[in-house]
Amino acid sequence: MFGLSELAIILIVLIAVLAAKKLPELARSAGKSARILKAEARAAEAEAEAQEDERRAQAQQPQQPQQAHQPLGEQPDAPRVIRGETVIKGETVTRDAAADGSRTQQQR
């Protein structure tokens, strides 16, 4: 009977004969995929190098104290004010869809 190596050779020849039409297309597709993979790997490497260069540049610059940006006249613990709305303690602002403005309701 046939051994394992003889069966493998017969199987390879049979696949080559039956898939002869598709082999050039498969090889072309594999080549395109390899080129894309190489290009993506180069791009990722270049991006990593750029990030590393940026980190080095930041590390070489002298450290300046970070100051929180606050508009003039505003204190850090002051409540946030949204223009166009007036909210008084104890009142609730509700919007009336039919009216052009907003209405207030007393909540006491």
PDB file of N, CA, C and O in Angstrom, residues 28-92:
ATOM      1  N   ARG A  28      -0.955  36.407  -6.475  1.00  0.00           N
ATOM      2  CA  ARG A  28      -1.057  37.866  -6.608  1.00  0.00           C
ATOM      3  C   ARG A  28      -1.687  38.467  -5.351  1.00  0.00           C
ATOM      4  O   ARG A  28      -1.226  39.478  -4.825  1.00  0.00           O
ATOM      5  N   SER A  29      -2.735  37.834  -4.875  1.00  0.00           N
ATOM      6  CA  SER A  29      -3.408  38.309  -3.671  1.00  0.00           C
ATOM      7  C   SER A  29      -2.475  38.248  -2.457  1.00  0.00           C
ATOM      8  O   SER A  29      -2.444  39.166  -1.637  1.00  0.00           O
ATOM      9  N   ALA A  30      -1.705  37.176  -2.347  1.00  0.00           N
ATOM     10  CA  ALA A  30      -0.763  37.043  -1.233  1.00  0.00           C
ATOM     11  C   ALA A  30       0.325  38.118  -1.318  1.00  0.00           C
ATOM     12  O   ALA A  30       0.736  38.687  -0.303  1.00  0.00           O
ATOM     13  N   GLY A  31       0.784  38.438  -2.528  1.00  0.00           N
ATOM     14  CA  GLY A  31       1.792  39.484  -2.707  1.00  0.00           C
ATOM     15  C   GLY A  31       1.271  40.846  -2.298  1.00  0.00           C
ATOM     16  O   GLY A  31       1.958  41.625  -1.632  1.00  0.00           O
ATOM     17  N   LYS A  32       0.031  41.154  -2.690  1.00  0.00           N
ATOM     18  CA  LYS A  32      -0.576  42.431  -2.305  1.00  0.00           C
ATOM     19  C   LYS A  32      -0.719  42.526  -0.789  1.00  0.00           C
ATOM     20  O   LYS A  32      -0.443  43.557  -0.186  1.00  0.00           O
ATOM     21  N   SER A  33      -1.143  41.437  -0.197  1.00  0.00           N
ATOM     22  CA  SER A  33      -1.313  41.418   1.261  1.00  0.00           C
ATOM     23  C   SER A  33       0.020  41.631   1.968  1.00  0.00           C
ATOM     24  O   SER A  33       0.094  42.356   2.969  1.00  0.00           O
ATOM     25  N   ALA A  34       1.073  41.018   1.454  1.00  0.00           N
ATOM     26  CA  ALA A  34       2.393  41.180   2.064  1.00  0.00           C
ATOM     27  C   ALA A  34       2.869  42.627   1.947  1.00  0.00           C
ATOM     28  O   ALA A  34       3.437  43.175   2.894  1.00  0.00           O
ATOM     29  N   ARG A  35       2.644  43.266   0.780  1.00  0.00           N
ATOM     30  CA  ARG A  35       3.040  44.664   0.611  1.00  0.00           C
ATOM     31  C   ARG A  35       2.284  45.577   1.565  1.00  0.00           C
ATOM     32  O   ARG A  35       2.856  46.490   2.151  1.00  0.00           O
ATOM     33  N   ILE A  36       0.993  45.333   1.705  1.00  0.00           N
ATOM     34  CA  ILE A  36       0.187  46.148   2.622  1.00  0.00           C
ATOM     35  C   ILE A  36       0.676  45.977   4.056  1.00  0.00           C
ATOM     36  O   ILE A  36       0.807  46.942   4.800  1.00  0.00           O
ATOM     37  N   LEU A  37       0.960  44.746   4.426  1.00  0.00           N
ATOM     38  CA  LEU A  37       1.441  44.467   5.782  1.00  0.00           C
ATOM     39  C   LEU A  37       2.766  45.175   6.050  1.00  0.00           C
ATOM     40  O   LEU A  37       2.962  45.785   7.108  1.00  0.00           O
ATOM     41  N   LYS A  38       3.673  45.148   5.087  1.00  0.00           N
ATOM     42  CA  LYS A  38       4.964  45.828   5.257  1.00  0.00           C
ATOM     43  C   LYS A  38       4.775  47.337   5.383  1.00  0.00           C
ATOM     44  O   LYS A  38       5.420  47.990   6.214  1.00  0.00           O
ATOM     45  N   ALA A  39       3.894  47.903   4.550  1.00  0.00           N
ATOM     46  CA  ALA A  39       3.659  49.351   4.603  1.00  0.00           C
ATOM     47  C   ALA A  39       3.068  49.758   5.949  1.00  0.00           C
ATOM     48  O   ALA A  39       3.464  50.780   6.532  1.00  0.00           O
ATOM     49  N   GLU A  40       2.129  48.982   6.457  1.00  0.00           N
ATOM     50  CA  GLU A  40       1.525  49.280   7.760  1.00  0.00           C
ATOM     51  C   GLU A  40       2.550  49.146   8.879  1.00  0.00           C
ATOM     52  O   GLU A  40       2.554  49.941   9.822  1.00  0.00           O
ATOM     53  N   ALA A  41       3.425  48.159   8.794  1.00  0.00           N
ATOM     54  CA  ALA A  41       4.457  47.982   9.815  1.00  0.00           C
ATOM     55  C   ALA A  41       5.417  49.167   9.813  1.00  0.00           C
ATOM     56  O   ALA A  41       5.804  49.665  10.872  1.00  0.00           O
ATOM     57  N   ARG A  42       5.791  49.643   8.615  1.00  0.00           N
ATOM     58  CA  ARG A  42       6.675  50.808   8.527  1.00  0.00           C
ATOM     59  C   ARG A  42       5.998  52.054   9.089  1.00  0.00           C
ATOM     60  O   ARG A  42       6.627  52.854   9.785  1.00  0.00           O
ATOM     61  N   ALA A  43       4.717  52.224   8.773  1.00  0.00           N
ATOM     62  CA  ALA A  43       3.988  53.396   9.274  1.00  0.00           C
ATOM     63  C   ALA A  43       3.887  53.358  10.800  1.00  0.00           C
ATOM     64  O   ALA A  43       4.047  54.386  11.458  1.00  0.00           O
ATOM     65  N   ALA A  44       3.610  52.193  11.364  1.00  0.00           N
ATOM     66  CA  ALA A  44       3.515  52.068  12.822  1.00  0.00           C
ATOM     67  C   ALA A  44       4.869  52.346  13.477  1.00  0.00           C
ATOM     68  O   ALA A  44       4.945  53.000  14.519  1.00  0.00           O
ATOM     69  N   GLU A  45       5.940  51.882  12.838  1.00  0.00           N
ATOM     70  CA  GLU A  45       7.282  52.116  13.375  1.00  0.00           C
ATOM     71  C   GLU A  45       7.626  53.603  13.321  1.00  0.00           C
ATOM     72  O   GLU A  45       8.183  54.163  14.278  1.00  0.00           O
ATOM     73  N   ALA A  46       7.281  54.264  12.211  1.00  0.00           N
ATOM     74  CA  ALA A  46       7.552  55.695  12.079  1.00  0.00           C
ATOM     75  C   ALA A  46       6.747  56.493  13.104  1.00  0.00           C
ATOM     76  O   ALA A  46       7.251  57.459  13.689  1.00  0.00           O
ATOM     77  N   GLU A  47       5.512  56.086  13.344  1.00  0.00           N
ATOM     78  CA  GLU A  47       4.671  56.766  14.337  1.00  0.00           C
ATOM     79  C   GLU A  47       5.250  56.597  15.739  1.00  0.00           C
ATOM     80  O   GLU A  47       5.287  57.541  16.523  1.00  0.00           O
ATOM     81  N   ALA A  48       5.722  55.394  16.048  1.00  0.00           N
ATOM     82  CA  ALA A  48       6.314  55.152  17.363  1.00  0.00           C
ATOM     83  C   ALA A  48       7.583  55.988  17.545  1.00  0.00           C
ATOM     84  O   ALA A  48       7.823  56.536  18.627  1.00  0.00           O
ATOM     85  N   GLU A  49       8.389  56.106  16.482  1.00  0.00           N
ATOM     86  CA  GLU A  49       9.596  56.921  16.565  1.00  0.00           C
ATOM     87  C   GLU A  49       9.249  58.392  16.758  1.00  0.00           C
ATOM     88  O   GLU A  49       9.900  59.100  17.529  1.00  0.00           O
ATOM     89  N   ALA A  50       8.208  58.863  16.064  1.00  0.00           N
ATOM     90  CA  ALA A  50       7.793  60.266  16.207  1.00  0.00           C
ATOM     91  C   ALA A  50       7.318  60.541  17.631  1.00  0.00           C
ATOM     92  O   ALA A  50       7.635  61.585  18.204  1.00  0.00           O
ATOM     93  N   GLN A  51       6.572  59.613  18.209  1.00  0.00           N
ATOM     94  CA  GLN A  51       6.100  59.791  19.579  1.00  0.00           C
ATOM     95  C   GLN A  51       7.280  59.798  20.551  1.00  0.00           C
ATOM     96  O   GLN A  51       7.307  60.575  21.507  1.00  0.00           O
ATOM     97  N   GLU A  52       8.236  58.923  20.313  1.00  0.00           N
ATOM     98  CA  GLU A  52       9.415  58.869  21.182  1.00  0.00           C
ATOM     99  C   GLU A  52      10.220  60.167  21.074  1.00  0.00           C
ATOM    100  O   GLU A  52      10.688  60.695  22.079  1.00  0.00           O
ATOM    101  N   ASP A  53      10.363  60.697  19.848  1.00  0.00           N
ATOM    102  CA  ASP A  53      11.065  61.964  19.672  1.00  0.00           C
ATOM    103  C   ASP A  53      10.336  63.102  20.386  1.00  0.00           C
ATOM    104  O   ASP A  53      10.954  63.969  20.995  1.00  0.00           O
ATOM    105  N   GLU A  54       9.018  63.084  20.323  1.00  0.00           N
ATOM    106  CA  GLU A  54       8.216  64.112  21.002  1.00  0.00           C
ATOM    107  C   GLU A  54       8.399  64.029  22.515  1.00  0.00           C
ATOM    108  O   GLU A  54       8.544  65.039  23.195  1.00  0.00           O
ATOM    109  N   ARG A  55       8.416  62.811  23.051  1.00  0.00           N
ATOM    110  CA  ARG A  55       8.631  62.631  24.494  1.00  0.00           C
ATOM    111  C   ARG A  55      10.015  63.137  24.904  1.00  0.00           C
ATOM    112  O   ARG A  55      10.174  63.760  25.954  1.00  0.00           O
ATOM    113  N   ARG A  56      11.012  62.849  24.068  1.00  0.00           N
ATOM    114  CA  ARG A  56      12.370  63.310  24.379  1.00  0.00           C
ATOM    115  C   ARG A  56      12.440  64.828  24.364  1.00  0.00           C
ATOM    116  O   ARG A  56      13.091  65.440  25.212  1.00  0.00           O
ATOM    117  N   ALA A  57      11.781  65.445  23.383  1.00  0.00           N
ATOM    118  CA  ALA A  57      11.789  66.906  23.293  1.00  0.00           C
ATOM    119  C   ALA A  57      11.103  67.528  24.499  1.00  0.00           C
ATOM    120  O   ALA A  57      11.556  68.542  25.031  1.00  0.00           O
ATOM    121  N   GLN A  58      10.015  66.929  24.949  1.00  0.00           N
ATOM    122  CA  GLN A  58       9.315  67.443  26.123  1.00  0.00           C
ATOM    123  C   GLN A  58      10.158  67.251  27.377  1.00  0.00           C
ATOM    124  O   GLN A  58      10.138  68.086  28.278  1.00  0.00           O
ATOM    125  N   ALA A  59      10.887  66.161  27.457  1.00  0.00           N
ATOM    126  CA  ALA A  59      11.712  65.902  28.634  1.00  0.00           C
ATOM    127  C   ALA A  59      12.889  66.866  28.706  1.00  0.00           C
ATOM    128  O   ALA A  59      13.348  67.218  29.794  1.00  0.00           O
ATOM    129  N   GLN A  60      13.376  67.316  27.553  1.00  0.00           N
ATOM    130  CA  GLN A  60      14.518  68.225  27.539  1.00  0.00           C
ATOM    131  C   GLN A  60      14.118  69.658  27.841  1.00  0.00           C
ATOM    132  O   GLN A  60      14.946  70.453  28.257  1.00  0.00           O
ATOM    133  N   GLN A  61      12.862  70.018  27.637  1.00  0.00           N
ATOM    134  CA  GLN A  61      12.404  71.372  27.929  1.00  0.00           C
ATOM    135  C   GLN A  61      12.293  71.557  29.434  1.00  0.00           C
ATOM    136  O   GLN A  61      11.905  70.648  30.151  1.00  0.00           O
ATOM    137  N   PRO A  62      12.621  72.748  29.927  1.00  0.00           N
ATOM    138  CA  PRO A  62      12.495  72.979  31.368  1.00  0.00           C
ATOM    139  C   PRO A  62      11.027  72.947  31.782  1.00  0.00           C
ATOM    140  O   PRO A  62      10.148  73.413  31.056  1.00  0.00           O
ATOM    141  N   GLN A  63      10.797  72.374  32.933  1.00  0.00           N
ATOM    142  CA  GLN A  63       9.432  72.254  33.438  1.00  0.00           C
ATOM    143  C   GLN A  63       8.971  73.586  34.007  1.00  0.00           C
ATOM    144  O   GLN A  63       9.630  74.166  34.865  1.00  0.00           O
ATOM    145  N   GLN A  64       7.828  74.067  33.542  1.00  0.00           N
ATOM    146  CA  GLN A  64       7.243  75.288  34.054  1.00  0.00           C
ATOM    147  C   GLN A  64       6.023  74.904  34.886  1.00  0.00           C
ATOM    148  O   GLN A  64       5.317  73.957  34.550  1.00  0.00           O
ATOM    149  N   PRO A  65       5.771  75.633  35.968  1.00  0.00           N
ATOM    150  CA  PRO A  65       4.604  75.289  36.785  1.00  0.00           C
ATOM    151  C   PRO A  65       3.319  75.464  35.980  1.00  0.00           C
ATOM    152  O   PRO A  65       3.160  76.414  35.231  1.00  0.00           O
ATOM    153  N   GLN A  66       2.431  74.506  36.140  1.00  0.00           N
ATOM    154  CA  GLN A  66       1.145  74.542  35.449  1.00  0.00           C
ATOM    155  C   GLN A  66       0.201  75.460  36.205  1.00  0.00           C
ATOM    156  O   GLN A  66       0.006  75.326  37.400  1.00  0.00           O
ATOM    157  N   GLN A  67      -0.381  76.411  35.508  1.00  0.00           N
ATOM    158  CA  GLN A  67      -1.346  77.308  36.113  1.00  0.00           C
ATOM    159  C   GLN A  67      -2.706  77.027  35.496  1.00  0.00           C
ATOM    160  O   GLN A  67      -2.833  76.918  34.276  1.00  0.00           O
ATOM    161  N   ALA A  68      -3.697  76.885  36.335  1.00  0.00           N
ATOM    162  CA  ALA A  68      -5.047  76.644  35.845  1.00  0.00           C
ATOM    163  C   ALA A  68      -5.565  77.915  35.187  1.00  0.00           C
ATOM    164  O   ALA A  68      -5.433  79.007  35.722  1.00  0.00           O
ATOM    165  N   HIS A  69      -6.148  77.753  34.024  1.00  0.00           N
ATOM    166  CA  HIS A  69      -6.679  78.901  33.297  1.00  0.00           C
ATOM    167  C   HIS A  69      -8.053  79.244  33.856  1.00  0.00           C
ATOM    168  O   HIS A  69      -8.962  78.445  33.819  1.00  0.00           O
ATOM    169  N   GLN A  70      -8.179  80.453  34.392  1.00  0.00           N
ATOM    170  CA  GLN A  70      -9.444  80.915  34.931  1.00  0.00           C
ATOM    171  C   GLN A  70      -9.729  82.292  34.367  1.00  0.00           C
ATOM    172  O   GLN A  70      -8.858  83.155  34.355  1.00  0.00           O
ATOM    173  N   PRO A  71     -10.942  82.509  33.906  1.00  0.00           N
ATOM    174  CA  PRO A  71     -11.291  83.838  33.418  1.00  0.00           C
ATOM    175  C   PRO A  71     -11.208  84.865  34.543  1.00  0.00           C
ATOM    176  O   PRO A  71     -11.318  84.534  35.718  1.00  0.00           O
ATOM    177  N   LEU A  72     -11.009  86.120  34.165  1.00  0.00           N
ATOM    178  CA  LEU A  72     -10.900  87.181  35.158  1.00  0.00           C
ATOM    179  C   LEU A  72     -12.171  87.285  35.983  1.00  0.00           C
ATOM    180  O   LEU A  72     -13.278  87.195  35.465  1.00  0.00           O
ATOM    181  N   GLY A  73     -12.029  87.496  37.268  1.00  0.00           N
ATOM    182  CA  GLY A  73     -13.162  87.681  38.142  1.00  0.00           C
ATOM    183  C   GLY A  73     -13.853  86.389  38.556  1.00  0.00           C
ATOM    184  O   GLY A  73     -14.852  86.417  39.244  1.00  0.00           O
ATOM    185  N   GLU A  74     -13.357  85.268  38.145  1.00  0.00           N
ATOM    186  CA  GLU A  74     -14.001  84.001  38.492  1.00  0.00           C
ATOM    187  C   GLU A  74     -13.146  83.281  39.530  1.00  0.00           C
ATOM    188  O   GLU A  74     -11.939  83.161  39.386  1.00  0.00           O
ATOM    189  N   GLN A  75     -13.771  82.813  40.570  1.00  0.00           N
ATOM    190  CA  GLN A  75     -13.063  82.115  41.623  1.00  0.00           C
ATOM    191  C   GLN A  75     -13.172  80.619  41.378  1.00  0.00           C
ATOM    192  O   GLN A  75     -14.111  80.142  40.748  1.00  0.00           O
ATOM    193  N   PRO A  76     -12.230  79.833  41.911  1.00  0.00           N
ATOM    194  CA  PRO A  76     -12.247  78.393  41.641  1.00  0.00           C
ATOM    195  C   PRO A  76     -13.494  77.686  42.163  1.00  0.00           C
ATOM    196  O   PRO A  76     -13.943  76.728  41.567  1.00  0.00           O
ATOM    197  N   ASP A  77     -14.065  78.135  43.281  1.00  0.00           N
ATOM    198  CA  ASP A  77     -15.218  77.457  43.856  1.00  0.00           C
ATOM    199  C   ASP A  77     -16.536  78.113  43.456  1.00  0.00           C
ATOM    200  O   ASP A  77     -17.588  77.741  43.985  1.00  0.00           O
ATOM    201  N   ALA A  78     -16.506  79.077  42.573  1.00  0.00           N
ATOM    202  CA  ALA A  78     -17.727  79.768  42.160  1.00  0.00           C
ATOM    203  C   ALA A  78     -18.577  78.842  41.291  1.00  0.00           C
ATOM    204  O   ALA A  78     -18.047  78.033  40.539  1.00  0.00           O
ATOM    205  N   PRO A  79     -19.901  78.948  41.393  1.00  0.00           N
ATOM    206  CA  PRO A  79     -20.767  78.106  40.568  1.00  0.00           C
ATOM    207  C   PRO A  79     -20.662  78.507  39.105  1.00  0.00           C
ATOM    208  O   PRO A  79     -20.365  79.644  38.767  1.00  0.00           O
ATOM    209  N   ARG A  80     -20.928  77.572  38.246  1.00  0.00           N
ATOM    210  CA  ARG A  80     -20.855  77.812  36.819  1.00  0.00           C
ATOM    211  C   ARG A  80     -22.111  78.548  36.375  1.00  0.00           C
ATOM    212  O   ARG A  80     -23.217  78.178  36.737  1.00  0.00           O
ATOM    213  N   VAL A  81     -21.945  79.604  35.595  1.00  0.00           N
ATOM    214  CA  VAL A  81     -23.072  80.413  35.145  1.00  0.00           C
ATOM    215  C   VAL A  81     -23.243  80.205  33.647  1.00  0.00           C
ATOM    216  O   VAL A  81     -22.298  80.328  32.879  1.00  0.00           O
ATOM    217  N   ILE A  82     -24.469  79.895  33.269  1.00  0.00           N
ATOM    218  CA  ILE A  82     -24.802  79.725  31.855  1.00  0.00           C
ATOM    219  C   ILE A  82     -25.601  80.938  31.432  1.00  0.00           C
ATOM    220  O   ILE A  82     -26.629  81.253  32.028  1.00  0.00           O
ATOM    221  N   ARG A  83     -25.135  81.618  30.414  1.00  0.00           N
ATOM    222  CA  ARG A  83     -25.794  82.835  29.970  1.00  0.00           C
ATOM    223  C   ARG A  83     -27.189  82.526  29.461  1.00  0.00           C
ATOM    224  O   ARG A  83     -27.419  81.521  28.814  1.00  0.00           O
ATOM    225  N   GLY A  84     -28.120  83.438  29.767  1.00  0.00           N
ATOM    226  CA  GLY A  84     -29.484  83.288  29.276  1.00  0.00           C
ATOM    227  C   GLY A  84     -30.418  82.616  30.256  1.00  0.00           C
ATOM    228  O   GLY A  84     -31.611  82.571  30.038  1.00  0.00           O
ATOM    229  N   GLU A  85     -29.897  82.070  31.328  1.00  0.00           N
ATOM    230  CA  GLU A  85     -30.746  81.432  32.327  1.00  0.00           C
ATOM    231  C   GLU A  85     -30.521  82.104  33.665  1.00  0.00           C
ATOM    232  O   GLU A  85     -29.398  82.363  34.062  1.00  0.00           O
ATOM    233  N   THR A  86     -31.627  82.380  34.358  1.00  0.00           N
ATOM    234  CA  THR A  86     -31.539  82.953  35.685  1.00  0.00           C
ATOM    235  C   THR A  86     -32.150  81.957  36.651  1.00  0.00           C
ATOM    236  O   THR A  86     -33.315  81.595  36.526  1.00  0.00           O
ATOM    237  N   VAL A  87     -31.367  81.495  37.570  1.00  0.00           N
ATOM    238  CA  VAL A  87     -31.845  80.533  38.552  1.00  0.00           C
ATOM    239  C   VAL A  87     -31.654  81.161  39.919  1.00  0.00           C
ATOM    240  O   VAL A  87     -30.556  81.536  40.296  1.00  0.00           O
ATOM    241  N   ILE A  88     -32.748  81.299  40.639  1.00  0.00           N
ATOM    242  CA  ILE A  88     -32.719  81.856  41.975  1.00  0.00           C
ATOM    243  C   ILE A  88     -32.970  80.714  42.938  1.00  0.00           C
ATOM    244  O   ILE A  88     -33.792  79.836  42.667  1.00  0.00           O
ATOM    245  N   LYS A  89     -32.294  80.727  44.052  1.00  0.00           N
ATOM    246  CA  LYS A  89     -32.436  79.653  45.023  1.00  0.00           C
ATOM    247  C   LYS A  89     -33.892  79.514  45.421  1.00  0.00           C
ATOM    248  O   LYS A  89     -34.551  80.485  45.788  1.00  0.00           O
ATOM    249  N   GLY A  90     -34.419  78.300  45.327  1.00  0.00           N
ATOM    250  CA  GLY A  90     -35.814  78.052  45.675  1.00  0.00           C
ATOM    251  C   GLY A  90     -36.730  78.074  44.461  1.00  0.00           C
ATOM    252  O   GLY A  90     -37.905  77.782  44.570  1.00  0.00           O
ATOM    253  N   GLU A  91     -36.240  78.428  43.288  1.00  0.00           N
ATOM    254  CA  GLU A  91     -37.049  78.441  42.081  1.00  0.00           C
ATOM    255  C   GLU A  91     -36.552  77.374  41.115  1.00  0.00           C
ATOM    256  O   GLU A  91     -35.376  77.056  41.077  1.00  0.00           O
ATOM    257  N   THR A  92     -37.467  76.860  40.324  1.00  0.00           N
ATOM    258  CA  THR A  92     -37.118  75.881  39.304  1.00  0.00           C
ATOM    259  C   THR A  92     -37.426  76.477  37.947  1.00  0.00           C
ATOM    260  O   THR A  92     -38.501  77.032  37.746  1.00  0.00           O
TER     261      THR A  92
END
